[in-house]
Amino acid sequence: MVQCKWMYVLALPGILYFILFKFVPLWGLMIAFKEYNPFQGFWGSRWIGFTNFTDLFSSQIFYLMLRNTFAVNIFSIIFMFPLPILLALMLNEVRHEAFKRINQSIVYLPHFLSWVVVASMTFFMLSTDVGLINKLFSAVGIGPVSFLSNPDYFWGLLTAQSMWKEVGWGTIIFLAAMAGVDPQQYEAAVIDGASRMKQIWHVTLPAIRPTIIILLILRLGHMADVGFEQILLMNNPLVTSVSQVFDTYAYTIGILGGKVSVGVTVGMFKGVVGLVLVMISNYAVKKLGQEGIY
């Protein structure tokens, strides 16, 4: 243990971060069991047990929020999760280092844009009055399409935004995993006559499979989370039926409405759902003979 003392010193900032910002605030979960009043304070607020939870589950929009939240995340897993893997495989096959670094920089750049900028760009491209796409449609005789106000397009629009913004950044971990693949495995595959596609399928993908599984399990743990800022910026009264999620509900009721206990209740429910999904997915992965996260 003494021999690894510098490793503990390097890990200390991360440990302190989790203690201060993840574990210490857990006492605030008790607000979910109180009728919290800022003027009475935490200890002076009335204890009401599970009333906030029963009110949440019996709410008319609870199942609407559950459907919308899971739908957005399912779209993300189906269309968004595989893309960083595919892009990382493509970048890994580039042999010209300068060209590879330039392309990596280009696909990373959207990650550093705020959602305000992304939402503004989306409005500029897709709005019915000033949208570039609708202007092109009008030029060829096609009427304007209400991309931003049609509920049928909302989930796909969110997914497309996330794909454009985050797919490049998501390749970093997979490229790091591919860098750790033993070159001798590729040499053996070449000797056996394997093509580049077969090398990817039989060498690269099996080598990064543990990374893919771990990230997928962690992603499933966030099934009750949706990008709050993204939805808040893209929301409008015409798409409320598909845009109302737990995060926006907690913001509207908990912060704007002053019902802090309801907001904490929603957050606690999301945390429990995430924990259950992580445990179930980890158990399923182990049953399939793969390594889980614990």
mmCIF file of C-alpha atoms in Angstrom:
data_model
loop_
_atom_site.group_PDB
_atom_site.id
_atom_site.type_symbol
_atom_site.label_atom_id
_atom_site.label_comp_id
_atom_site.label_asym_id
_atom_site.label_seq_id
_atom_site.Cartn_x
_atom_site.Cartn_y
_atom_site.Cartn_z
ATOM 1 C CA MET A 1 0.000 0.000 0.000
ATOM 2 C CA VAL A 2 2.916 2.352 0.781
ATOM 3 C CA GLN A 3 4.379 1.591 -2.639
ATOM 4 C CA CYS A 4 1.188 2.917 -4.283
ATOM 5 C CA LYS A 5 0.991 6.101 -2.203
ATOM 6 C CA TRP A 6 1.431 8.378 -5.219
ATOM 7 C CA MET A 7 -1.432 6.608 -6.973
ATOM 8 C CA TYR A 8 -3.658 7.490 -4.025
ATOM 9 C CA VAL A 9 -2.443 11.079 -4.166
ATOM 10 C CA LEU A 10 -3.398 11.245 -7.866
ATOM 11 C CA ALA A 11 -6.815 9.751 -7.083
ATOM 12 C CA LEU A 12 -7.430 12.121 -4.159
ATOM 13 C CA PRO A 13 -9.040 14.985 -6.198
ATOM 14 C CA GLY A 14 -11.507 12.546 -7.743
ATOM 15 C CA ILE A 15 -12.296 10.980 -4.371
ATOM 16 C CA LEU A 16 -12.872 14.401 -2.799
ATOM 17 C CA TYR A 17 -15.122 15.379 -5.712
ATOM 18 C CA PHE A 18 -17.372 12.364 -5.210
ATOM 19 C CA ILE A 19 -17.458 12.835 -1.437
ATOM 20 C CA LEU A 20 -18.314 16.547 -1.588
ATOM 21 C CA PHE A 21 -20.667 16.605 -4.565
ATOM 22 C CA LYS A 22 -22.131 13.081 -4.650
ATOM 23 C CA PHE A 23 -22.241 11.654 -1.125
ATOM 24 C CA VAL A 24 -22.559 14.680 1.167
ATOM 25 C CA PRO A 25 -25.676 16.053 -0.636
ATOM 26 C CA LEU A 26 -27.481 12.724 -0.159
ATOM 27 C CA TRP A 27 -28.938 13.946 3.132
ATOM 28 C CA GLY A 28 -31.051 16.337 1.061
ATOM 29 C CA LEU A 29 -33.079 13.394 -0.222
ATOM 30 C CA MET A 30 -35.065 13.602 3.005
ATOM 31 C CA ILE A 31 -36.756 16.670 1.528
ATOM 32 C CA ALA A 32 -38.723 14.234 -0.645
ATOM 33 C CA PHE A 33 -40.454 13.038 2.543
ATOM 34 C CA LYS A 34 -41.266 16.534 3.766
ATOM 35 C CA GLU A 35 -43.538 19.375 2.760
ATOM 36 C CA TYR A 36 -40.532 21.622 2.444
ATOM 37 C CA ASN A 37 -40.991 25.301 3.201
ATOM 38 C CA PRO A 38 -37.934 27.560 2.747
ATOM 39 C CA PHE A 39 -39.188 29.912 5.465
ATOM 40 C CA GLN A 40 -39.510 27.095 8.011
ATOM 41 C CA GLY A 41 -36.233 25.501 6.994
ATOM 42 C CA PHE A 42 -35.352 21.845 6.614
ATOM 43 C CA TRP A 43 -35.995 20.799 10.210
ATOM 44 C CA GLY A 44 -39.090 22.961 10.625
ATOM 45 C CA SER A 45 -40.864 21.620 7.533
ATOM 46 C CA ARG A 46 -43.646 19.113 8.116
ATOM 47 C CA TRP A 47 -42.889 15.395 7.645
ATOM 48 C CA ILE A 48 -45.403 13.836 5.221
ATOM 49 C CA GLY A 49 -43.862 10.426 4.480
ATOM 50 C CA PHE A 50 -44.533 9.019 1.003
ATOM 51 C CA THR A 51 -47.214 11.551 0.074
ATOM 52 C CA ASN A 52 -45.030 13.201 -2.577
ATOM 53 C CA PHE A 53 -44.397 9.830 -4.206
ATOM 54 C CA THR A 54 -48.051 8.810 -4.246
ATOM 55 C CA ASP A 55 -48.964 12.195 -5.709
ATOM 56 C CA LEU A 56 -46.317 11.776 -8.403
ATOM 57 C CA PHE A 57 -47.366 8.248 -9.358
ATOM 58 C CA SER A 58 -51.047 9.160 -9.398
ATOM 59 C CA SER A 59 -50.465 12.294 -11.461
ATOM 60 C CA GLN A 60 -52.217 12.352 -14.828
ATOM 61 C CA ILE A 61 -48.996 13.118 -16.676
ATOM 62 C CA PHE A 62 -46.746 10.604 -14.883
ATOM 63 C CA TYR A 63 -47.089 7.910 -17.547
ATOM 64 C CA LEU A 64 -46.826 10.541 -20.277
ATOM 65 C CA MET A 65 -43.506 11.687 -18.819
ATOM 66 C CA LEU A 66 -42.372 8.070 -18.418
ATOM 67 C CA ARG A 67 -43.205 7.317 -22.048
ATOM 68 C CA ASN A 68 -41.495 10.434 -23.387
ATOM 69 C CA THR A 69 -38.382 9.950 -21.250
ATOM 70 C CA PHE A 70 -37.920 6.319 -22.237
ATOM 71 C CA ALA A 71 -38.742 7.017 -25.897
ATOM 72 C CA VAL A 72 -36.056 9.701 -26.207
ATOM 73 C CA ASN A 73 -33.500 7.420 -24.533
ATOM 74 C CA ILE A 74 -34.438 4.403 -26.656
ATOM 75 C CA PHE A 75 -33.975 6.522 -29.776
ATOM 76 C CA SER A 76 -30.589 7.572 -28.413
ATOM 77 C CA ILE A 77 -29.462 4.004 -27.679
ATOM 78 C CA ILE A 78 -30.590 2.663 -31.057
ATOM 79 C CA PHE A 79 -29.250 5.459 -33.249
ATOM 80 C CA MET A 80 -26.718 7.334 -31.109
ATOM 81 C CA PHE A 81 -24.843 4.659 -29.150
ATOM 82 C CA PRO A 82 -23.464 2.660 -32.133
ATOM 83 C CA LEU A 83 -22.262 5.732 -34.049
ATOM 84 C CA PRO A 84 -19.191 6.563 -31.902
ATOM 85 C CA ILE A 85 -18.101 2.930 -32.253
ATOM 86 C CA LEU A 86 -18.477 3.058 -36.032
ATOM 87 C CA LEU A 87 -16.723 6.421 -36.276
ATOM 88 C CA ALA A 88 -13.901 5.229 -34.013
ATOM 89 C CA LEU A 89 -13.422 2.157 -36.239
ATOM 90 C CA MET A 90 -13.239 4.381 -39.308
ATOM 91 C CA LEU A 91 -10.776 6.804 -37.718
ATOM 92 C CA ASN A 92 -8.675 3.914 -36.449
ATOM 93 C CA GLU A 93 -8.261 2.675 -40.015
ATOM 94 C CA VAL A 94 -6.857 6.002 -41.255
ATOM 95 C CA ARG A 95 -3.129 5.592 -41.772
ATOM 96 C CA HIS A 96 -2.232 9.205 -42.602
ATOM 97 C CA GLU A 97 -1.643 10.673 -39.132
ATOM 98 C CA ALA A 98 -2.077 14.338 -40.100
ATOM 99 C CA PHE A 99 -5.337 13.633 -41.918
ATOM 100 C CA LYS A 100 -6.499 11.518 -38.984
ATOM 101 C CA ARG A 101 -5.801 14.264 -36.425
ATOM 102 C CA ILE A 102 -7.550 16.881 -38.560
ATOM 103 C CA ASN A 103 -10.662 14.725 -38.864
ATOM 104 C CA GLN A 104 -10.637 13.975 -35.145
ATOM 105 C CA SER A 105 -10.515 17.693 -34.365
ATOM 106 C CA ILE A 106 -13.375 18.414 -36.764
ATOM 107 C CA VAL A 107 -15.708 15.776 -35.299
ATOM 108 C CA TYR A 108 -14.826 16.821 -31.729
ATOM 109 C CA LEU A 109 -15.665 20.509 -32.259
ATOM 110 C CA PRO A 110 -19.507 20.323 -31.985
ATOM 111 C CA HIS A 111 -19.176 18.948 -28.439
ATOM 112 C CA PHE A 112 -17.853 22.310 -27.271
ATOM 113 C CA LEU A 113 -20.866 24.226 -28.576
ATOM 114 C CA SER A 114 -23.550 25.033 -26.008
ATOM 115 C CA TRP A 115 -27.080 23.769 -26.511
ATOM 116 C CA VAL A 116 -28.148 27.393 -26.965
ATOM 117 C CA VAL A 117 -25.995 27.579 -30.087
ATOM 118 C CA VAL A 118 -27.197 24.177 -31.329
ATOM 119 C CA ALA A 119 -30.861 25.134 -30.792
ATOM 120 C CA SER A 120 -30.292 28.434 -32.598
ATOM 121 C CA MET A 121 -28.681 26.635 -35.535
ATOM 122 C CA THR A 122 -31.589 24.186 -35.631
ATOM 123 C CA PHE A 123 -34.074 27.065 -35.715
ATOM 124 C CA PHE A 124 -32.104 28.741 -38.494
ATOM 125 C CA MET A 125 -32.148 25.528 -40.532
ATOM 126 C CA LEU A 126 -35.657 24.183 -39.889
ATOM 127 C CA SER A 127 -38.068 26.988 -38.941
ATOM 128 C CA THR A 128 -40.961 27.579 -41.327
ATOM 129 C CA ASP A 129 -40.293 31.288 -41.876
ATOM 130 C CA VAL A 130 -36.492 31.726 -41.964
ATOM 131 C CA GLY A 131 -35.363 28.096 -42.097
ATOM 132 C CA LEU A 132 -32.864 27.301 -44.842
ATOM 133 C CA ILE A 133 -34.331 23.831 -45.462
ATOM 134 C CA ASN A 134 -37.853 25.197 -45.913
ATOM 135 C CA LYS A 135 -36.549 27.909 -48.241
ATOM 136 C CA LEU A 136 -35.028 25.166 -50.399
ATOM 137 C CA PHE A 137 -38.309 23.256 -50.289
ATOM 138 C CA SER A 138 -40.188 26.374 -51.401
ATOM 139 C CA ALA A 139 -37.747 26.882 -54.256
ATOM 140 C CA VAL A 140 -38.627 23.460 -55.672
ATOM 141 C CA GLY A 141 -42.359 23.889 -55.090
ATOM 142 C CA ILE A 142 -42.724 21.971 -51.827
ATOM 143 C CA GLY A 143 -44.711 23.653 -49.072
ATOM 144 C CA PRO A 144 -43.043 24.493 -45.751
ATOM 145 C CA VAL A 145 -42.701 21.597 -43.317
ATOM 146 C CA SER A 146 -43.311 22.289 -39.619
ATOM 147 C CA PHE A 147 -40.250 20.470 -38.296
ATOM 148 C CA LEU A 148 -40.177 22.346 -34.978
ATOM 149 C CA SER A 149 -43.888 22.310 -34.177
ATOM 150 C CA ASN A 150 -44.889 18.835 -35.349
ATOM 151 C CA PRO A 151 -44.846 16.303 -32.464
ATOM 152 C CA ASP A 152 -44.075 13.487 -34.925
ATOM 153 C CA TYR A 153 -40.624 14.966 -35.591
ATOM 154 C CA PHE A 154 -39.657 15.952 -32.051
ATOM 155 C CA TRP A 155 -37.953 12.773 -30.791
ATOM 156 C CA GLY A 156 -36.094 12.301 -34.067
ATOM 157 C CA LEU A 157 -35.002 15.934 -34.003
ATOM 158 C CA LEU A 158 -33.573 15.570 -30.486
ATOM 159 C CA THR A 159 -31.727 12.420 -31.524
ATOM 160 C CA ALA A 160 -30.297 14.074 -34.628
ATOM 161 C CA GLN A 161 -29.053 17.031 -32.571
ATOM 162 C CA SER A 162 -27.370 14.726 -30.052
ATOM 163 C CA MET A 163 -25.789 12.687 -32.817
ATOM 164 C CA TRP A 164 -24.314 15.758 -34.500
ATOM 165 C CA LYS A 165 -23.080 17.266 -31.244
ATOM 166 C CA GLU A 166 -21.752 14.277 -29.323
ATOM 167 C CA VAL A 167 -20.862 11.479 -31.719
ATOM 168 C CA GLY A 168 -17.317 12.754 -32.256
ATOM 169 C CA TRP A 169 -16.634 13.221 -28.569
ATOM 170 C CA GLY A 170 -17.928 9.721 -27.855
ATOM 171 C CA THR A 171 -15.205 8.190 -30.007
ATOM 172 C CA ILE A 172 -12.435 9.140 -27.581
ATOM 173 C CA ILE A 173 -12.922 6.190 -25.224
ATOM 174 C CA PHE A 174 -13.267 3.700 -28.076
ATOM 175 C CA LEU A 175 -10.152 5.011 -29.827
ATOM 176 C CA ALA A 176 -8.265 4.685 -26.538
ATOM 177 C CA ALA A 177 -9.471 1.082 -26.225
ATOM 178 C CA MET A 178 -8.390 0.332 -29.800
ATOM 179 C CA ALA A 179 -4.952 1.799 -29.122
ATOM 180 C CA GLY A 180 -4.479 -0.897 -26.477
ATOM 181 C CA VAL A 181 -5.046 -3.797 -28.880
ATOM 182 C CA ASP A 182 -1.951 -5.963 -29.230
ATOM 183 C CA PRO A 183 -0.455 -5.379 -32.738
ATOM 184 C CA GLN A 184 0.624 -9.020 -32.828
ATOM 185 C CA GLN A 185 -3.047 -10.004 -33.131
ATOM 186 C CA TYR A 186 -3.314 -8.020 -36.356
ATOM 187 C CA GLU A 187 -0.060 -9.534 -37.614
ATOM 188 C CA ALA A 188 -1.382 -13.029 -36.913
ATOM 189 C CA ALA A 189 -4.629 -12.172 -38.705
ATOM 190 C CA VAL A 190 -2.696 -10.922 -41.746
ATOM 191 C CA ILE A 191 -0.654 -14.136 -41.830
ATOM 192 C CA ASP A 192 -3.939 -16.088 -41.778
ATOM 193 C CA GLY A 193 -5.095 -14.082 -44.803
ATOM 194 C CA ALA A 194 -7.696 -11.948 -43.046
ATOM 195 C CA SER A 195 -8.888 -8.845 -44.882
ATOM 196 C CA ARG A 196 -9.229 -5.467 -43.155
ATOM 197 C CA MET A 197 -12.934 -6.070 -42.533
ATOM 198 C CA LYS A 198 -12.222 -9.470 -41.017
ATOM 199 C CA GLN A 199 -9.498 -7.948 -38.836
ATOM 200 C CA ILE A 200 -11.994 -5.406 -37.545
ATOM 201 C CA TRP A 201 -14.632 -8.070 -36.934
ATOM 202 C CA HIS A 202 -12.410 -10.724 -35.358
ATOM 203 C CA VAL A 203 -9.702 -8.629 -33.658
ATOM 204 C CA THR A 204 -10.743 -5.015 -33.038
ATOM 205 C CA LEU A 205 -14.373 -5.508 -31.995
ATOM 206 C CA PRO A 206 -13.679 -8.421 -29.596
ATOM 207 C CA ALA A 207 -10.861 -6.369 -28.021
ATOM 208 C CA ILE A 208 -13.117 -3.384 -27.298
ATOM 209 C CA ARG A 209 -16.173 -5.476 -26.359
ATOM 210 C CA PRO A 210 -15.656 -4.970 -22.574
ATOM 211 C CA THR A 211 -15.547 -1.192 -23.105
ATOM 212 C CA ILE A 212 -18.727 -1.302 -25.200
ATOM 213 C CA ILE A 213 -20.525 -3.384 -22.560
ATOM 214 C CA ILE A 214 -19.507 -1.133 -19.666
ATOM 215 C CA LEU A 215 -20.555 2.027 -21.501
ATOM 216 C CA LEU A 216 -23.855 0.420 -22.521
ATOM 217 C CA ILE A 217 -24.612 -0.556 -18.917
ATOM 218 C CA LEU A 218 -23.796 2.954 -17.733
ATOM 219 C CA ARG A 219 -25.956 4.370 -20.513
ATOM 220 C CA LEU A 220 -28.886 2.224 -19.423
ATOM 221 C CA GLY A 221 -28.436 3.663 -15.942
ATOM 222 C CA HIS A 222 -29.367 7.062 -17.398
ATOM 223 C CA MET A 223 -32.600 5.896 -19.007
ATOM 224 C CA ALA A 224 -34.593 8.200 -16.726
ATOM 225 C CA ASP A 225 -32.407 11.196 -17.631
ATOM 226 C CA VAL A 226 -32.891 13.395 -20.664
ATOM 227 C CA GLY A 227 -30.855 16.418 -21.695
ATOM 228 C CA PHE A 228 -32.810 19.040 -19.766
ATOM 229 C CA GLU A 229 -31.246 22.053 -21.447
ATOM 230 C CA GLN A 230 -31.770 20.592 -24.915
ATOM 231 C CA ILE A 231 -35.466 19.858 -24.352
ATOM 232 C CA LEU A 232 -36.078 23.168 -22.592
ATOM 233 C CA LEU A 233 -34.667 25.069 -25.580
ATOM 234 C CA MET A 234 -36.490 22.988 -28.201
ATOM 235 C CA ASN A 235 -39.807 22.898 -26.349
ATOM 236 C CA ASN A 236 -42.875 24.826 -27.471
ATOM 237 C CA PRO A 237 -46.616 24.550 -26.667
ATOM 238 C CA LEU A 238 -47.322 22.532 -29.839
ATOM 239 C CA VAL A 239 -45.038 19.634 -28.860
ATOM 240 C CA THR A 240 -45.781 19.438 -25.129
ATOM 241 C CA SER A 241 -47.367 15.995 -25.537
ATOM 242 C CA VAL A 242 -43.976 14.540 -26.536
ATOM 243 C CA SER A 243 -41.596 16.935 -24.777
ATOM 244 C CA GLN A 244 -42.839 16.705 -21.190
ATOM 245 C CA VAL A 245 -40.238 14.650 -19.299
ATOM 246 C CA PHE A 246 -39.248 14.264 -15.653
ATOM 247 C CA ASP A 247 -36.519 16.888 -15.889
ATOM 248 C CA THR A 248 -38.794 19.603 -17.277
ATOM 249 C CA TYR A 249 -41.517 18.634 -14.801
ATOM 250 C CA ALA A 250 -39.108 18.948 -11.862
ATOM 251 C CA TYR A 251 -37.971 22.334 -13.162
ATOM 252 C CA THR A 252 -41.504 23.631 -13.725
ATOM 253 C CA ILE A 253 -43.024 22.353 -10.485
ATOM 254 C CA GLY A 254 -39.984 22.289 -8.231
ATOM 255 C CA ILE A 255 -38.226 25.537 -9.143
ATOM 256 C CA LEU A 256 -40.724 27.742 -10.952
ATOM 257 C CA GLY A 257 -43.622 26.486 -8.837
ATOM 258 C CA GLY A 258 -41.670 26.582 -5.581
ATOM 259 C CA LYS A 259 -42.491 22.950 -4.679
ATOM 260 C CA VAL A 260 -38.956 21.854 -3.907
ATOM 261 C CA SER A 261 -40.092 18.569 -2.365
ATOM 262 C CA VAL A 262 -41.714 17.507 -5.638
ATOM 263 C CA GLY A 263 -38.515 18.242 -7.552
ATOM 264 C CA VAL A 264 -36.459 16.160 -5.107
ATOM 265 C CA THR A 265 -39.049 13.369 -5.329
ATOM 266 C CA VAL A 266 -38.682 13.261 -9.106
ATOM 267 C CA GLY A 267 -34.880 13.201 -8.813
ATOM 268 C CA MET A 268 -34.999 10.378 -6.276
ATOM 269 C CA PHE A 269 -37.355 8.363 -8.490
ATOM 270 C CA LYS A 270 -34.992 8.803 -11.439
ATOM 271 C CA GLY A 271 -32.055 7.655 -9.326
ATOM 272 C CA VAL A 272 -33.870 4.497 -8.215
ATOM 273 C CA VAL A 273 -34.890 3.676 -11.795
ATOM 274 C CA GLY A 274 -31.299 4.135 -12.965
ATOM 275 C CA LEU A 275 -29.940 1.919 -10.183
ATOM 276 C CA VAL A 276 -32.442 -0.853 -10.957
ATOM 277 C CA LEU A 277 -31.659 -0.749 -14.683
ATOM 278 C CA VAL A 278 -27.905 -0.895 -14.037
ATOM 279 C CA MET A 279 -28.328 -3.920 -11.755
ATOM 280 C CA ILE A 280 -30.594 -5.721 -14.227
ATOM 281 C CA SER A 281 -28.359 -5.034 -17.245
ATOM 282 C CA ASN A 282 -25.222 -5.990 -15.318
ATOM 283 C CA TYR A 283 -26.861 -9.252 -14.217
ATOM 284 C CA ALA A 284 -27.932 -10.006 -17.800
ATOM 285 C CA VAL A 285 -24.435 -9.323 -19.137
ATOM 286 C CA LYS A 286 -22.876 -11.683 -16.580
ATOM 287 C CA LYS A 287 -25.418 -14.371 -17.460
ATOM 288 C CA LEU A 288 -24.265 -14.072 -21.086
ATOM 289 C CA GLY A 289 -20.701 -14.794 -19.989
ATOM 290 C CA GLN A 290 -19.335 -11.255 -20.223
ATOM 291 C CA GLU A 291 -17.723 -9.111 -17.554
ATOM 292 C CA GLY A 292 -19.975 -6.517 -15.923
ATOM 293 C CA ILE A 293 -19.130 -3.391 -14.009
ATOM 294 C CA TYR A 294 -19.029 -5.139 -10.642
#
